[in-house]
mmCIF file of C-alpha atoms in Angstrom:
data_model
loop_
_atom_site.group_PDB
_atom_site.id
_atom_site.type_symbol
_atom_site.label_atom_id
_atom_site.label_comp_id
_atom_site.label_asym_id
_atom_site.label_seq_id
_atom_site.Cartn_x
_atom_site.Cartn_y
_atom_site.Cartn_z
ATOM 1 C CA ASP P 270 -12.142 -108.109 36.076
ATOM 2 C CA THR P 271 -12.827 -107.624 32.248
ATOM 3 C CA ALA P 272 -15.640 -104.983 31.568
ATOM 4 C CA VAL P 273 -16.147 -105.978 27.892
ATOM 5 C CA SER P 274 -14.718 -108.956 26.333
ATOM 6 C CA GLN P 275 -14.819 -110.239 22.776
ATOM 7 C CA THR P 276 -13.772 -113.663 21.414
ATOM 8 C CA PRO P 277 -11.910 -114.440 19.383
ATOM 9 C CA LYS P 278 -9.057 -111.848 19.305
ATOM 10 C CA TYR P 279 -7.928 -113.067 15.977
ATOM 11 C CA LEU P 280 -9.883 -114.649 13.045
ATOM 12 C CA VAL P 281 -8.358 -115.794 9.907
ATOM 13 C CA THR P 282 -10.687 -117.443 7.382
ATOM 14 C CA GLN P 283 -11.256 -117.640 3.621
ATOM 15 C CA MET P 284 -13.730 -115.875 1.291
ATOM 16 C CA GLY P 285 -17.232 -117.361 1.345
ATOM 17 C CA ASN P 286 -17.106 -118.671 4.791
ATOM 18 C CA ASP P 287 -19.422 -117.798 7.744
ATOM 19 C CA LYS P 288 -18.060 -116.745 11.064
ATOM 20 C CA SER P 289 -19.233 -115.185 14.357
ATOM 21 C CA ILE P 290 -17.833 -112.987 16.805
ATOM 22 C CA LYS P 291 -18.983 -112.875 20.465
ATOM 23 C CA CYS P 292 -19.154 -110.073 22.851
ATOM 24 C CA GLU P 293 -20.003 -109.811 26.637
ATOM 25 C CA GLN P 294 -20.026 -106.903 29.012
ATOM 26 C CA ASN P 295 -20.476 -107.011 32.822
ATOM 27 C CA LEU P 296 -21.105 -103.516 33.482
ATOM 28 C CA GLY P 297 -24.758 -103.580 33.679
ATOM 29 C CA HIS P 298 -25.042 -101.386 30.604
ATOM 30 C CA ASP P 299 -28.288 -101.261 28.471
ATOM 31 C CA THR P 300 -26.836 -100.341 25.209
ATOM 32 C CA MET P 301 -24.099 -102.317 23.090
ATOM 33 C CA TYR P 302 -22.507 -101.622 19.722
ATOM 34 C CA TRP P 303 -20.491 -103.050 16.959
ATOM 35 C CA TYR P 304 -17.913 -100.846 15.083
ATOM 36 C CA LYS P 305 -15.531 -101.669 12.283
ATOM 37 C CA GLN P 306 -12.144 -99.881 12.120
ATOM 38 C CA ASP P 307 -10.466 -100.383 8.689
ATOM 39 C CA SER P 308 -6.965 -100.249 7.761
ATOM 40 C CA LYS P 309 -6.948 -96.514 7.715
ATOM 41 C CA LYS P 310 -8.024 -96.550 11.459
ATOM 42 C CA PHE P 311 -11.251 -95.124 10.614
ATOM 43 C CA LEU P 312 -13.883 -96.295 13.344
ATOM 44 C CA LYS P 313 -17.503 -96.406 12.127
ATOM 45 C CA ILE P 314 -20.568 -97.752 13.952
ATOM 46 C CA MET P 315 -22.413 -100.571 12.624
ATOM 47 C CA PHE P 316 -25.072 -101.417 14.984
ATOM 48 C CA SER P 317 -26.521 -100.447 18.243
ATOM 49 C CA TYR P 318 -28.779 -102.612 20.576
ATOM 50 C CA ASN P 319 -30.605 -101.296 23.574
ATOM 51 C CA ASN P 320 -32.261 -103.830 25.821
ATOM 52 C CA LYS P 321 -31.775 -106.401 23.166
ATOM 53 C CA GLU P 322 -33.446 -104.173 20.571
ATOM 54 C CA LEU P 323 -31.826 -102.924 17.374
ATOM 55 C CA ILE P 324 -31.651 -99.286 17.446
ATOM 56 C CA ILE P 325 -29.147 -98.101 14.969
ATOM 57 C CA ASN P 326 -28.411 -100.164 11.788
ATOM 58 C CA GLU P 327 -26.034 -98.283 9.711
ATOM 59 C CA THR P 328 -25.633 -99.212 6.017
ATOM 60 C CA VAL P 329 -23.921 -102.295 6.250
ATOM 61 C CA PRO P 330 -24.503 -105.499 3.913
ATOM 62 C CA ASN P 331 -27.257 -107.932 5.050
ATOM 63 C CA ARG P 332 -24.452 -110.403 5.368
ATOM 64 C CA PHE P 333 -23.812 -108.885 8.736
ATOM 65 C CA SER P 334 -26.366 -110.031 11.381
ATOM 66 C CA PRO P 335 -26.210 -108.929 15.031
ATOM 67 C CA LYS P 336 -27.900 -111.061 17.809
ATOM 68 C CA SER P 337 -28.573 -110.064 21.316
ATOM 69 C CA PRO P 338 -29.636 -113.127 23.354
ATOM 70 C CA ASP P 339 -29.735 -110.693 26.457
ATOM 71 C CA LYS P 340 -28.612 -107.101 27.327
ATOM 72 C CA ALA P 341 -25.105 -108.324 28.417
ATOM 73 C CA HIS P 342 -24.263 -109.960 25.131
ATOM 74 C CA LEU P 343 -24.164 -108.853 21.671
ATOM 75 C CA ASN P 344 -22.832 -111.342 18.886
ATOM 76 C CA LEU P 345 -21.875 -110.442 15.262
ATOM 77 C CA HIS P 346 -22.595 -113.140 12.556
ATOM 78 C CA ILE P 347 -21.053 -112.544 9.106
ATOM 79 C CA ASN P 348 -22.059 -114.695 6.030
ATOM 80 C CA SER P 349 -20.157 -115.193 3.038
ATOM 81 C CA LEU P 350 -17.015 -113.361 4.076
ATOM 82 C CA GLU P 351 -15.317 -110.986 1.520
ATOM 83 C CA LEU P 352 -12.071 -109.562 1.209
ATOM 84 C CA GLY P 353 -13.139 -106.193 2.194
ATOM 85 C CA ASP P 354 -14.479 -107.523 5.501
ATOM 86 C CA SER P 355 -10.978 -107.843 6.813
ATOM 87 C CA ALA P 356 -10.727 -105.088 9.584
ATOM 88 C CA VAL P 357 -10.837 -104.853 13.408
ATOM 89 C CA TYR P 358 -14.315 -105.162 14.870
ATOM 90 C CA PHE P 359 -14.889 -103.653 18.206
ATOM 91 C CA CYS P 360 -17.760 -104.214 20.620
ATOM 92 C CA ALA P 361 -18.638 -101.402 23.027
ATOM 93 C CA SER P 362 -21.253 -100.780 25.587
ATOM 94 C CA SER P 363 -22.809 -97.653 27.322
ATOM 95 C CA GLN P 364 -25.458 -96.611 29.846
ATOM 96 C CA ASP P 365 -29.025 -96.394 28.440
ATOM 97 C CA LEU P 366 -29.435 -94.011 25.626
ATOM 98 C CA GLY P 367 -31.150 -90.833 26.580
ATOM 99 C CA THR P 368 -29.160 -90.674 29.889
ATOM 100 C CA SER P 369 -26.196 -88.461 30.536
ATOM 101 C CA GLY P 370 -23.994 -91.616 30.425
ATOM 102 C CA ALA P 371 -24.976 -92.502 26.846
ATOM 103 C CA TYR P 372 -22.150 -92.686 24.373
ATOM 104 C CA GLU P 373 -19.698 -92.622 27.071
ATOM 105 C CA GLN P 374 -18.666 -95.965 25.617
ATOM 106 C CA TYR P 375 -16.270 -98.710 26.898
ATOM 107 C CA PHE P 376 -14.864 -100.734 24.249
ATOM 108 C CA GLY P 377 -13.797 -104.382 24.069
ATOM 109 C CA PRO P 378 -10.259 -105.327 22.936
ATOM 110 C CA GLY P 379 -11.326 -105.991 19.304
ATOM 111 C CA THR P 380 -11.364 -108.806 16.954
ATOM 112 C CA ARG P 381 -8.892 -108.737 13.897
ATOM 113 C CA LEU P 382 -10.622 -110.432 11.139
ATOM 114 C CA THR P 383 -8.417 -111.438 8.064
ATOM 115 C CA VAL P 384 -10.391 -112.803 5.166
ATOM 116 C CA THR P 385 -8.072 -114.570 2.603
ATOM 117 C CA GLN S 156 -23.718 -85.882 5.482
ATOM 118 C CA LYS S 157 -22.552 -85.298 9.108
ATOM 119 C CA GLU S 158 -18.927 -85.176 9.326
ATOM 120 C CA VAL S 159 -16.098 -84.903 12.139
ATOM 121 C CA GLU S 160 -12.787 -83.557 11.050
ATOM 122 C CA GLN S 161 -9.319 -83.911 12.532
ATOM 123 C CA ASN S 162 -5.829 -83.328 11.198
ATOM 124 C CA SER S 163 -4.438 -86.833 10.823
ATOM 125 C CA GLY S 164 -1.081 -85.645 12.012
ATOM 126 C CA PRO S 165 1.351 -86.843 13.288
ATOM 127 C CA LEU S 166 1.728 -83.932 15.768
ATOM 128 C CA SER S 167 5.073 -84.119 17.476
ATOM 129 C CA VAL S 168 5.216 -82.337 20.769
ATOM 130 C CA PRO S 169 8.271 -82.186 23.194
ATOM 131 C CA GLU S 170 8.005 -83.822 26.571
ATOM 132 C CA GLY S 171 6.725 -81.534 29.113
ATOM 133 C CA ALA S 172 4.962 -79.159 26.724
ATOM 134 C CA ILE S 173 1.235 -78.627 25.877
ATOM 135 C CA ALA S 174 -0.273 -80.702 23.178
ATOM 136 C CA SER S 175 -3.313 -79.187 21.462
ATOM 137 C CA LEU S 176 -5.621 -81.412 19.401
ATOM 138 C CA ASN S 177 -8.418 -79.993 17.464
ATOM 139 C CA CYS S 178 -11.703 -81.070 15.961
ATOM 140 C CA THR S 179 -14.426 -79.629 14.035
ATOM 141 C CA TYR S 180 -17.921 -80.954 13.366
ATOM 142 C CA SER S 181 -20.573 -80.208 10.741
ATOM 143 C CA ASP S 182 -23.852 -80.902 12.528
ATOM 144 C CA ARG S 183 -24.879 -77.743 14.651
ATOM 145 C CA GLY S 184 -27.361 -79.901 16.415
ATOM 146 C CA SER S 185 -24.706 -82.136 18.048
ATOM 147 C CA GLN S 186 -25.058 -82.538 21.813
ATOM 148 C CA SER S 187 -22.235 -84.429 23.257
ATOM 149 C CA PHE S 188 -18.503 -84.402 22.563
ATOM 150 C CA PHE S 189 -15.871 -86.913 23.442
ATOM 151 C CA TRP S 190 -12.220 -87.737 23.226
ATOM 152 C CA TYR S 191 -10.860 -91.087 22.987
ATOM 153 C CA ARG S 192 -7.294 -92.257 23.147
ATOM 154 C CA GLN S 193 -6.297 -95.310 21.184
ATOM 155 C CA TYR S 194 -2.704 -96.959 21.465
ATOM 156 C CA SER S 195 -1.472 -98.905 18.696
ATOM 157 C CA GLY S 196 -3.224 -102.369 18.576
ATOM 158 C CA LYS S 197 -5.523 -101.536 21.306
ATOM 159 C CA SER S 198 -9.052 -100.222 21.740
ATOM 160 C CA PRO S 199 -10.285 -96.775 21.971
ATOM 161 C CA GLU S 200 -10.481 -95.592 25.652
ATOM 162 C CA LEU S 201 -12.568 -92.686 26.798
ATOM 163 C CA ILE S 202 -10.576 -89.954 28.405
ATOM 164 C CA MET S 203 -12.825 -86.732 28.338
ATOM 165 C CA PHE S 204 -16.361 -86.010 27.618
ATOM 166 C CA ILE S 205 -17.882 -82.501 27.336
ATOM 167 C CA TYR S 206 -21.505 -81.322 27.039
ATOM 168 C CA SER S 207 -21.517 -77.580 27.588
ATOM 169 C CA ASN S 208 -19.819 -74.609 26.055
ATOM 170 C CA GLY S 209 -16.287 -73.739 27.856
ATOM 171 C CA ASP S 210 -13.706 -75.698 29.378
ATOM 172 C CA LYS S 211 -13.616 -78.964 31.532
ATOM 173 C CA GLU S 212 -10.393 -80.093 33.239
ATOM 174 C CA ASP S 213 -9.507 -83.521 34.460
ATOM 175 C CA GLY S 214 -5.955 -83.939 35.792
ATOM 176 C CA ARG S 215 -3.526 -82.992 32.926
ATOM 177 C CA PHE S 216 -6.406 -82.905 30.338
ATOM 178 C CA THR S 217 -8.572 -80.089 29.460
ATOM 179 C CA ALA S 218 -11.509 -80.245 26.856
ATOM 180 C CA GLN S 219 -12.774 -77.005 25.289
ATOM 181 C CA LEU S 220 -16.090 -76.549 23.533
ATOM 182 C CA ASN S 221 -17.212 -73.856 21.226
ATOM 183 C CA LYS S 222 -20.754 -74.720 19.615
ATOM 184 C CA ALA S 223 -20.933 -71.469 17.960
ATOM 185 C CA SER S 224 -17.745 -72.273 16.016
ATOM 186 C CA GLN S 225 -18.475 -76.018 15.923
ATOM 187 C CA TYR S 226 -15.104 -76.632 17.414
ATOM 188 C CA VAL S 227 -13.967 -78.883 20.183
ATOM 189 C CA SER S 228 -10.253 -79.306 21.393
ATOM 190 C CA LEU S 229 -8.307 -81.442 23.761
ATOM 191 C CA LEU S 230 -5.209 -79.992 25.590
ATOM 192 C CA ILE S 231 -2.700 -82.143 27.242
ATOM 193 C CA ARG S 232 -0.521 -80.359 29.761
ATOM 194 C CA ASP S 233 3.127 -81.629 30.718
ATOM 195 C CA SER S 234 2.850 -84.244 27.786
ATOM 196 C CA GLN S 235 4.680 -87.533 28.719
ATOM 197 C CA PRO S 236 5.875 -90.164 26.167
ATOM 198 C CA SER S 237 2.940 -92.333 27.425
ATOM 199 C CA ASP S 238 0.482 -89.794 25.953
ATOM 200 C CA SER S 239 1.759 -90.851 22.364
ATOM 201 C CA ALA S 240 -1.451 -92.427 20.802
ATOM 202 C CA THR S 241 -4.046 -91.667 18.280
ATOM 203 C CA TYR S 242 -6.781 -89.440 19.755
ATOM 204 C CA LEU S 243 -10.308 -89.624 18.312
ATOM 205 C CA CYS S 244 -12.940 -86.975 18.541
ATOM 206 C CA ALA S 245 -16.371 -88.282 18.781
ATOM 207 C CA VAL S 246 -19.761 -86.059 18.276
ATOM 208 C CA THR S 247 -23.171 -87.261 19.013
ATOM 209 C CA ASP S 248 -26.848 -86.160 18.410
ATOM 210 C CA ASP S 249 -28.915 -89.231 17.393
ATOM 211 C CA LYS S 250 -25.969 -91.360 16.946
ATOM 212 C CA ILE S 251 -22.210 -91.246 17.418
ATOM 213 C CA ILE S 252 -19.656 -90.082 14.644
ATOM 214 C CA PHE S 253 -15.989 -90.550 15.199
ATOM 215 C CA GLY S 254 -13.196 -88.374 13.527
ATOM 216 C CA LYS S 255 -10.386 -90.267 11.760
ATOM 217 C CA GLY S 256 -8.008 -89.473 14.687
ATOM 218 C CA THR S 257 -4.968 -87.389 15.224
ATOM 219 C CA ARG S 258 -1.629 -89.444 15.954
ATOM 220 C CA LEU S 259 0.258 -87.614 18.624
ATOM 221 C CA HIS S 260 3.954 -88.207 19.261
ATOM 222 C CA ILE S 261 5.726 -87.057 22.314
ATOM 223 C CA LEU S 262 9.303 -86.585 21.799
ATOM 224 C CA PRO S 263 11.470 -87.570 24.803
#
């Protein structure tokens, strides 16, 4: 049974388009994250949500907007896609921040976004 | 700026030997330390975490933390070809920061 799932697995689109990536976790965790892993494999946190509230919002363009309809879901919407947005995007979840399990993260399979 | 440094490798280790992976971090206030394994084309997988100075063992894996030296390491005993992957060190205080990873290659 999949713990953290993402859709789609692959996304190929043209510059200027708007796209969304969906993430769901069935671990009962309170905190969810979005990461970007670039071509050099550097994994960088973008957003963190705790109980549907934005906790961390790193310096990312405002074209990226996370949305959390409930604590099991965290979606990522990207407007006006650019070539530099091409990367693998990972969703992750963990127990509540401030607990001993915080940051013991479980990652989804990733979404490979290619912007042409 | 807070940083987590790892040698990118590749680190080549003969099968059956001990693989030693190292990580240094810049923020002395860091609280928690993690090692993730990432196979090519796959997502990171948590394999070890350590919060206190000293050693923590789990099967063939040992994490070592020295907060005074701002240094955390991962030892893999009896290395297997299936251990070939990129190992990411992660450090947290108010947020998590990942190193760029060390590629480990176990030679059969």
